[in-house]
Short mmCIF file of C-alpha atoms in Angstrom, two decimals:
data_model
loop_
_atom_site.label_atom_id
_atom_site.label_comp_id
_atom_site.label_asym_id
_atom_site.label_seq_id
_atom_site.Cartn_x
_atom_site.Cartn_y
_atom_site.Cartn_z
CA UNK H 1 135.26 142.38 149.32
CA UNK H 2 132.68 143.79 146.90
CA UNK H 3 133.12 147.39 148.01
CA UNK H 4 134.60 149.83 145.56
CA UNK H 5 137.77 151.48 146.84
CA UNK H 6 137.32 155.10 147.83
CA UNK H 7 139.75 157.66 146.51
CA UNK H 8 140.72 159.87 149.47
CA UNK H 9 142.23 162.54 147.20
CA UNK H 10 138.94 164.45 146.69
CA UNK H 11 138.30 164.76 150.41
CA UNK H 12 141.90 165.77 151.05
CA UNK H 13 141.70 168.41 148.31
CA UNK H 14 138.60 169.88 149.96
CA UNK H 15 140.40 170.04 153.30
CA UNK H 16 143.54 171.52 151.74
CA UNK H 17 141.74 174.39 150.01
CA UNK H 18 141.37 176.34 153.28
CA UNK H 19 145.11 176.87 153.86
CA UNK H 20 145.48 178.01 150.23
CA UNK H 21 143.22 181.04 150.43
CA UNK H 22 145.96 183.51 149.49
CA UNK H 23 146.70 181.97 146.07
CA UNK H 24 142.94 181.53 145.52
CA UNK H 25 142.30 185.21 146.24
CA UNK H 26 145.11 186.19 143.87
CA UNK H 27 143.55 184.04 141.15
CA UNK H 28 140.07 185.48 141.79
CA UNK H 29 141.44 189.05 141.72
CA UNK H 30 143.15 188.35 138.40
CA UNK H 31 140.00 186.81 136.95
CA UNK H 32 138.01 189.87 138.03
CA UNK H 33 140.58 192.23 136.45
CA UNK H 34 140.49 190.50 133.08
CA UNK H 35 136.84 189.44 132.87
CA UNK H 36 136.03 192.20 130.36
CA UNK H 37 139.07 191.53 128.18
CA UNK H 38 137.78 190.64 124.75
CA UNK H 39 141.20 190.38 123.11
CA UNK H 40 141.86 186.96 124.60
CA UNK H 41 145.47 187.89 125.37
CA UNK H 42 145.13 188.28 129.12
CA UNK H 43 144.97 185.21 131.32
CA UNK H 44 145.39 184.04 134.90
CA UNK H 45 147.12 180.75 134.19
CA UNK H 46 149.99 181.46 136.59
CA UNK H 47 147.69 182.27 139.48
CA UNK H 48 145.53 179.24 138.70
CA UNK H 49 148.52 176.91 138.80
CA UNK H 50 149.87 178.59 141.95
CA UNK H 51 146.59 177.82 143.69
CA UNK H 52 146.53 174.17 142.62
CA UNK H 53 150.24 173.76 143.42
CA UNK H 54 149.44 174.85 146.98
CA UNK H 55 146.53 172.38 147.20
CA UNK H 56 148.58 169.55 145.67
CA UNK H 57 151.49 170.15 148.03
CA UNK H 58 149.14 169.95 151.02
CA UNK H 59 147.42 166.81 149.67
CA UNK H 60 150.70 165.05 148.94
CA UNK H 61 151.79 165.16 152.57
CA UNK H 62 148.56 163.46 153.64
CA UNK H 63 147.65 161.21 150.71
CA UNK H 64 150.45 158.68 150.98
CA UNK H 65 149.44 157.83 154.53
CA UNK H 66 146.14 156.49 153.07
CA UNK H 67 147.76 154.29 150.44
CA UNK H 68 148.67 150.68 151.02
#
């Protein structure tokens, strides 16, 4: 077959973002709080990783069903 394989991860990530709205809102609230910080010491790394951990956990349960 000449068709390129399609990576289902992107589509699954898009579908898994909806159930992760709470961590996303926490990240967005943090980003809003620190947007005017010019010191560079404040960050939202924890909230960012919490959001993507939620998405990854959701994707993992679905992704392996697509793999051969």
